[in-house]
């Protein structure tokens, strides 16, 4: 069997038997098609551990990040495991291959509280001084503020925000239902009155009876506000204010870090972020070194000692 034929079978398996999400399937397509380009003339039983070694080496040569390389290898492992399970190959070449790929431990990039305050102050100033509050431009501004407020209030992922449905927000109760990775559901409450009032205003502006779109955040064409559009929106205000590069994920990191600095138990933060493992959340304990220094300078009992002559 050719590699191309085997890949078609694997894609069918991922789509209809494993029932993977469309986003995962797109990622699989990219990685498996890249592998196909390299070995398109090969029969599957002829691909050896040495071919796989060369392929991984090429990924390094093309300067892919370790995280990306690990993902591409994980897809290939799933592919060859499938081939072995279906007895399309006798031996999985990955069984004879030892790979140790260690990612550099980078702390998540966050926004400082004062930076978030600058962004929101700017946006509310634009909103409060908008001359024509019946215009579509005003509606879009309110939507932008709502997007940022939800990012900061809940620590939601940009994909979760973009795909948020109208029926998943109960403004009266201040509750947002989020379906995260692996379709795991979590509930987050919004308690700030200003944010809740903004959500009510947005709902009146966008969610009229004529609007049959199920998504909560909409673009100018009445379609859901896409992940890329949310990123572009943030970069627009970043340029206006002359700030450093801002991404939606930085609000998620800031949400976790600032709550941790306020003494919130890490397990509550884990639950709010939708992390399956506490070890994923624990990275934020390393980010709070700056806050720790402030606390020790201000609160440590040793500060009252003075033995200098």
Short mmCIF file of C-alpha atoms in Angstrom, two decimals:
data_model
loop_
_atom_site.label_atom_id
_atom_site.label_comp_id
_atom_site.label_asym_id
_atom_site.label_seq_id
_atom_site.Cartn_x
_atom_site.Cartn_y
_atom_site.Cartn_z
CA UNK A 1 0.00 0.00 0.00
CA UNK A 2 1.26 3.49 -0.86
CA UNK A 3 1.68 6.12 1.81
CA UNK A 4 -1.01 8.26 0.17
CA UNK A 5 -3.56 5.42 0.37
CA UNK A 6 -2.65 4.74 4.01
CA UNK A 7 -3.10 8.42 4.90
CA UNK A 8 -6.59 8.44 3.34
CA UNK A 9 -7.55 5.51 5.57
CA UNK A 10 -6.06 7.27 8.62
CA UNK A 11 -8.01 10.47 7.89
CA UNK A 12 -11.23 8.47 7.59
CA UNK A 13 -10.41 6.82 10.94
CA UNK A 14 -9.80 10.20 12.61
CA UNK A 15 -12.97 11.75 11.19
CA UNK A 16 -15.54 8.98 11.54
CA UNK A 17 -14.16 6.54 14.10
CA UNK A 18 -12.30 8.80 16.53
CA UNK A 19 -14.68 11.71 15.83
CA UNK A 20 -11.96 14.33 16.28
CA UNK A 21 -12.92 18.02 16.24
CA UNK A 22 -12.65 20.00 12.99
CA UNK A 23 -9.82 22.06 14.48
CA UNK A 24 -7.81 18.93 15.38
CA UNK A 25 -8.48 17.44 11.94
CA UNK A 26 -7.14 20.59 10.25
CA UNK A 27 -3.96 20.39 12.34
CA UNK A 28 -3.60 16.67 11.51
CA UNK A 29 -4.04 17.47 7.81
CA UNK A 30 -1.22 20.01 7.84
CA UNK A 31 1.23 17.71 9.63
CA UNK A 32 0.39 14.48 7.81
CA UNK A 33 0.39 16.18 4.37
CA UNK A 34 3.83 17.61 5.10
CA UNK A 35 5.04 14.09 5.81
CA UNK A 36 3.40 12.85 2.61
CA UNK A 37 5.24 15.45 0.51
CA UNK A 38 8.55 14.07 1.78
CA UNK A 39 7.76 10.37 1.26
CA UNK A 40 5.09 10.42 -1.47
CA UNK A 41 6.84 7.73 -3.56
CA UNK A 42 7.23 5.33 -0.60
CA UNK A 43 5.23 2.25 0.26
CA UNK A 44 4.31 2.31 3.93
CA UNK A 45 6.17 -0.89 4.83
CA UNK A 46 9.39 0.62 3.46
CA UNK A 47 9.46 3.61 5.83
CA UNK A 48 12.12 2.90 8.45
CA UNK A 49 13.29 4.49 11.68
CA UNK A 50 16.15 6.05 9.69
CA UNK A 51 13.65 7.81 7.40
CA UNK A 52 11.86 9.13 10.49
CA UNK A 53 15.17 10.31 11.98
CA UNK A 54 15.96 12.21 8.77
CA UNK A 55 12.49 13.73 8.79
CA UNK A 56 12.83 14.97 12.36
CA UNK A 57 16.29 16.35 11.57
CA UNK A 58 14.79 18.31 8.67
CA UNK A 59 12.19 19.82 11.00
CA UNK A 60 15.08 21.17 13.07
CA UNK A 61 16.84 22.44 9.94
CA UNK A 62 13.72 24.38 8.96
CA UNK A 63 13.79 26.00 12.42
CA UNK A 64 10.46 24.74 13.72
CA UNK A 65 9.94 25.32 17.42
CA UNK A 66 10.31 22.30 19.72
CA UNK A 67 6.62 22.49 20.58
CA UNK A 68 5.70 22.32 16.87
CA UNK A 69 8.11 19.44 16.23
CA UNK A 70 6.61 17.50 19.16
CA UNK A 71 3.12 18.03 17.76
CA UNK A 72 4.14 16.85 14.28
CA UNK A 73 5.79 13.75 15.74
CA UNK A 74 2.72 13.03 17.89
CA UNK A 75 0.56 13.03 14.75
CA UNK A 76 2.96 10.66 13.00
CA UNK A 77 3.02 8.35 16.03
CA UNK A 78 -0.78 8.23 15.98
CA UNK A 79 -0.64 7.46 12.26
CA UNK A 80 1.85 4.58 12.60
CA UNK A 81 0.05 3.21 15.67
CA UNK A 82 -3.10 3.09 13.56
CA UNK A 83 -1.27 1.29 10.72
CA UNK A 84 0.12 -1.28 13.14
CA UNK A 85 -3.23 -1.82 14.87
CA UNK A 86 -4.96 -2.33 11.51
CA UNK A 87 -2.12 -4.72 10.51
CA UNK A 88 -1.23 -2.60 7.51
CA UNK A 89 2.40 -2.75 8.66
CA UNK A 90 4.19 -5.47 10.63
CA UNK A 91 6.29 -3.24 12.88
CA UNK A 92 5.77 0.39 13.87
CA UNK A 93 9.13 2.11 13.11
CA UNK A 94 8.58 4.42 16.09
CA UNK A 95 9.06 1.41 18.37
CA UNK A 96 12.72 1.39 17.39
CA UNK A 97 13.17 5.14 17.64
CA UNK A 98 14.02 7.02 20.82
CA UNK A 99 13.39 10.74 20.75
CA UNK A 100 13.96 13.15 23.61
CA UNK A 101 12.61 16.59 22.79
CA UNK A 102 12.69 19.04 25.66
CA UNK A 103 10.97 22.36 25.36
CA UNK A 104 12.63 25.39 26.93
CA UNK A 105 10.62 26.40 29.98
CA UNK A 106 9.34 29.85 29.08
CA UNK A 107 7.18 31.77 31.49
CA UNK A 108 3.89 32.94 30.01
CA UNK A 109 3.81 36.56 28.87
CA UNK A 110 1.34 38.64 30.82
CA UNK A 111 -0.06 42.14 30.84
CA UNK A 112 0.46 44.17 33.98
CA UNK A 113 -2.65 45.44 35.69
CA UNK A 114 -1.76 49.04 34.80
CA UNK A 115 -1.51 48.08 31.10
CA UNK A 116 -4.97 46.50 31.16
CA UNK A 117 -6.26 49.60 32.91
CA UNK A 118 -4.77 51.82 30.16
CA UNK A 119 -6.50 49.77 27.45
CA UNK A 120 -9.90 49.75 29.15
CA UNK A 121 -9.69 53.43 30.13
CA UNK A 122 -8.99 54.31 26.49
CA UNK A 123 -11.90 52.23 25.21
CA UNK A 124 -14.41 53.52 27.76
CA UNK A 125 -13.27 57.07 26.99
CA UNK A 126 -14.02 56.47 23.29
CA UNK A 127 -17.38 54.94 24.21
CA UNK A 128 -18.45 57.72 26.59
CA UNK A 129 -17.50 60.43 24.11
CA UNK A 130 -19.01 58.79 21.04
CA UNK A 131 -21.22 61.36 19.34
CA UNK A 132 -23.56 59.04 17.44
CA UNK A 133 -24.57 56.12 19.60
CA UNK A 134 -27.01 54.91 16.96
CA UNK A 135 -24.21 54.28 14.46
CA UNK A 136 -22.80 50.88 13.55
CA UNK A 137 -19.30 52.09 14.54
CA UNK A 138 -20.55 52.54 18.10
CA UNK A 139 -21.95 49.00 18.09
CA UNK A 140 -18.58 47.63 16.99
CA UNK A 141 -16.78 49.60 19.70
CA UNK A 142 -19.11 48.15 22.36
CA UNK A 143 -18.45 44.68 20.96
CA UNK A 144 -14.67 45.26 21.19
CA UNK A 145 -14.94 46.35 24.82
CA UNK A 146 -17.16 43.35 25.62
CA UNK A 147 -14.59 41.01 24.03
CA UNK A 148 -11.74 42.43 26.13
CA UNK A 149 -13.80 42.51 29.31
CA UNK A 150 -14.76 38.84 28.90
CA UNK A 151 -11.13 37.89 28.16
CA UNK A 152 -9.98 39.63 31.34
CA UNK A 153 -12.94 38.69 33.54
CA UNK A 154 -12.92 34.97 32.81
CA UNK A 155 -9.48 33.93 31.49
CA UNK A 156 -11.30 32.42 28.50
CA UNK A 157 -9.31 31.11 25.51
CA UNK A 158 -9.71 33.11 22.29
CA UNK A 159 -11.21 30.05 20.55
CA UNK A 160 -13.75 29.69 23.38
CA UNK A 161 -14.62 33.39 23.17
CA UNK A 162 -15.07 33.31 19.40
CA UNK A 163 -17.34 30.26 19.60
CA UNK A 164 -19.40 31.47 22.55
CA UNK A 165 -23.12 31.07 21.88
CA UNK A 166 -25.91 33.40 22.97
CA UNK A 167 -27.55 30.69 25.04
CA UNK A 168 -24.29 30.12 26.96
CA UNK A 169 -24.44 33.55 28.62
CA UNK A 170 -26.96 34.35 31.33
CA UNK A 171 -26.48 38.06 32.01
CA UNK A 172 -29.16 38.15 34.72
CA UNK A 173 -27.24 35.56 36.77
CA UNK A 174 -23.83 36.77 35.55
CA UNK A 175 -22.88 33.28 34.36
CA UNK A 176 -20.95 32.13 31.30
CA UNK A 177 -20.92 28.47 30.27
CA UNK A 178 -17.71 27.61 28.44
CA UNK A 179 -17.01 24.50 26.38
CA UNK A 180 -13.25 24.10 26.38
CA UNK A 181 -10.76 21.59 25.02
CA UNK A 182 -12.20 18.11 24.69
CA UNK A 183 -15.72 19.60 25.00
CA UNK A 184 -15.20 19.98 28.76
CA UNK A 185 -17.76 22.31 30.28
CA UNK A 186 -16.99 24.87 32.94
CA UNK A 187 -19.00 27.71 34.48
CA UNK A 188 -17.51 31.12 35.24
CA UNK A 189 -19.31 33.98 36.93
CA UNK A 190 -18.97 37.65 36.06
CA UNK A 191 -19.52 39.66 39.21
CA UNK A 192 -18.51 43.19 38.14
CA UNK A 193 -21.60 45.39 37.70
CA UNK A 194 -19.98 47.61 35.05
CA UNK A 195 -19.15 44.56 32.93
CA UNK A 196 -22.68 43.15 33.36
CA UNK A 197 -24.21 46.48 32.33
CA UNK A 198 -21.97 46.50 29.26
CA UNK A 199 -23.10 42.98 28.35
CA UNK A 200 -26.74 44.12 28.64
CA UNK A 201 -26.05 47.08 26.34
CA UNK A 202 -24.29 44.85 23.82
CA UNK A 203 -27.19 42.39 23.83
CA UNK A 204 -29.66 45.19 23.06
CA UNK A 205 -27.45 46.48 20.24
CA UNK A 206 -26.70 43.19 18.52
CA UNK A 207 -29.16 40.50 19.50
CA UNK A 208 -32.39 41.80 18.03
CA UNK A 209 -35.23 39.48 16.97
CA UNK A 210 -34.01 39.72 13.36
CA UNK A 211 -30.63 38.32 14.34
CA UNK A 212 -30.84 34.54 14.06
CA UNK A 213 -27.10 33.93 14.42
CA UNK A 214 -26.40 31.64 17.40
CA UNK A 215 -23.03 33.25 18.23
CA UNK A 216 -22.77 35.90 20.92
CA UNK A 217 -19.98 38.02 19.40
CA UNK A 218 -20.62 39.13 15.84
CA UNK A 219 -18.71 40.95 13.13
CA UNK A 220 -20.03 43.61 10.75
CA UNK A 221 -21.37 40.89 8.44
CA UNK A 222 -23.44 39.29 11.21
CA UNK A 223 -21.10 36.27 11.36
CA UNK A 224 -19.26 35.11 14.47
CA UNK A 225 -16.33 37.28 15.54
CA UNK A 226 -13.44 35.01 14.50
CA UNK A 227 -10.27 34.31 16.47
CA UNK A 228 -8.18 36.20 13.92
CA UNK A 229 -10.53 39.19 14.02
CA UNK A 230 -10.20 39.30 17.82
CA UNK A 231 -6.41 39.28 17.49
CA UNK A 232 -6.53 42.03 14.86
CA UNK A 233 -8.85 44.09 17.05
CA UNK A 234 -6.39 43.93 19.97
CA UNK A 235 -3.47 44.87 17.74
CA UNK A 236 -5.43 47.87 16.46
CA UNK A 237 -5.80 49.29 19.98
CA UNK A 238 -2.25 48.28 20.84
CA UNK A 239 -1.00 50.47 17.96
CA UNK A 240 -3.30 53.34 18.97
CA UNK A 241 -1.86 53.30 22.49
CA UNK A 242 1.76 52.53 21.54
CA UNK A 243 1.83 49.41 23.73
CA UNK A 244 3.88 46.23 23.41
CA UNK A 245 2.57 43.34 21.33
CA UNK A 246 -0.71 42.08 22.82
CA UNK A 247 -2.40 38.74 22.24
CA UNK A 248 -5.71 37.39 23.61
CA UNK A 249 -3.81 34.69 25.50
CA UNK A 250 -1.96 37.35 27.50
CA UNK A 251 -5.27 38.29 29.15
CA UNK A 252 -5.71 34.63 30.12
CA UNK A 253 -2.23 34.55 31.65
CA UNK A 254 -2.85 37.86 33.44
CA UNK A 255 -6.19 36.59 34.78
CA UNK A 256 -4.42 33.60 36.37
CA UNK A 257 -1.39 35.51 37.63
CA UNK A 258 -3.33 38.38 39.19
CA UNK A 259 -5.73 36.01 40.96
CA UNK A 260 -2.77 34.05 42.32
CA UNK A 261 -1.20 37.27 43.57
CA UNK A 262 -4.46 38.06 45.37
CA UNK A 263 -4.14 34.77 47.26
CA UNK A 264 -6.71 32.71 45.32
CA UNK A 265 -6.14 28.96 45.72
CA UNK A 266 -4.44 27.50 42.66
CA UNK A 267 -7.05 24.74 42.39
CA UNK A 268 -9.81 27.32 41.90
CA UNK A 269 -7.71 28.93 39.17
CA UNK A 270 -7.16 25.50 37.58
CA UNK A 271 -10.91 24.99 37.46
CA UNK A 272 -11.60 28.44 35.99
CA UNK A 273 -8.95 28.02 33.29
CA UNK A 274 -10.18 24.54 32.42
CA UNK A 275 -6.80 22.87 32.94
CA UNK A 276 -6.96 19.07 33.15
CA UNK A 277 -3.81 18.94 35.29
CA UNK A 278 -2.72 21.14 38.19
CA UNK A 279 0.85 21.02 36.81
CA UNK A 280 -0.28 23.17 33.86
CA UNK A 281 -1.60 25.82 36.24
CA UNK A 282 1.48 25.72 38.47
CA UNK A 283 3.54 27.59 35.88
CA UNK A 284 1.84 30.75 37.15
CA UNK A 285 3.47 30.33 40.56
CA UNK A 286 6.77 31.13 38.85
CA UNK A 287 5.39 34.31 37.33
CA UNK A 288 4.60 35.83 40.71
CA UNK A 289 8.22 36.29 41.81
CA UNK A 290 7.87 40.06 41.37
CA UNK A 291 4.85 40.11 43.67
CA UNK A 292 6.68 37.88 46.16
CA UNK A 293 9.54 40.38 46.31
CA UNK A 294 7.11 43.22 47.05
CA UNK A 295 5.47 41.20 49.84
CA UNK A 296 8.74 40.25 51.49
CA UNK A 297 10.09 43.80 51.30
CA UNK A 298 6.92 45.19 52.87
CA UNK A 299 5.90 42.43 55.30
CA UNK A 300 8.92 40.37 56.39
CA UNK A 301 9.59 40.87 60.16
CA UNK A 302 13.33 41.30 59.50
CA UNK A 303 12.61 44.77 58.10
CA UNK A 304 12.27 46.07 61.69
CA UNK A 305 15.78 44.99 62.67
CA UNK A 306 18.65 47.43 62.40
CA UNK A 307 22.04 46.36 63.71
CA UNK A 308 24.13 48.86 61.74
CA UNK A 309 26.32 51.14 63.77
#
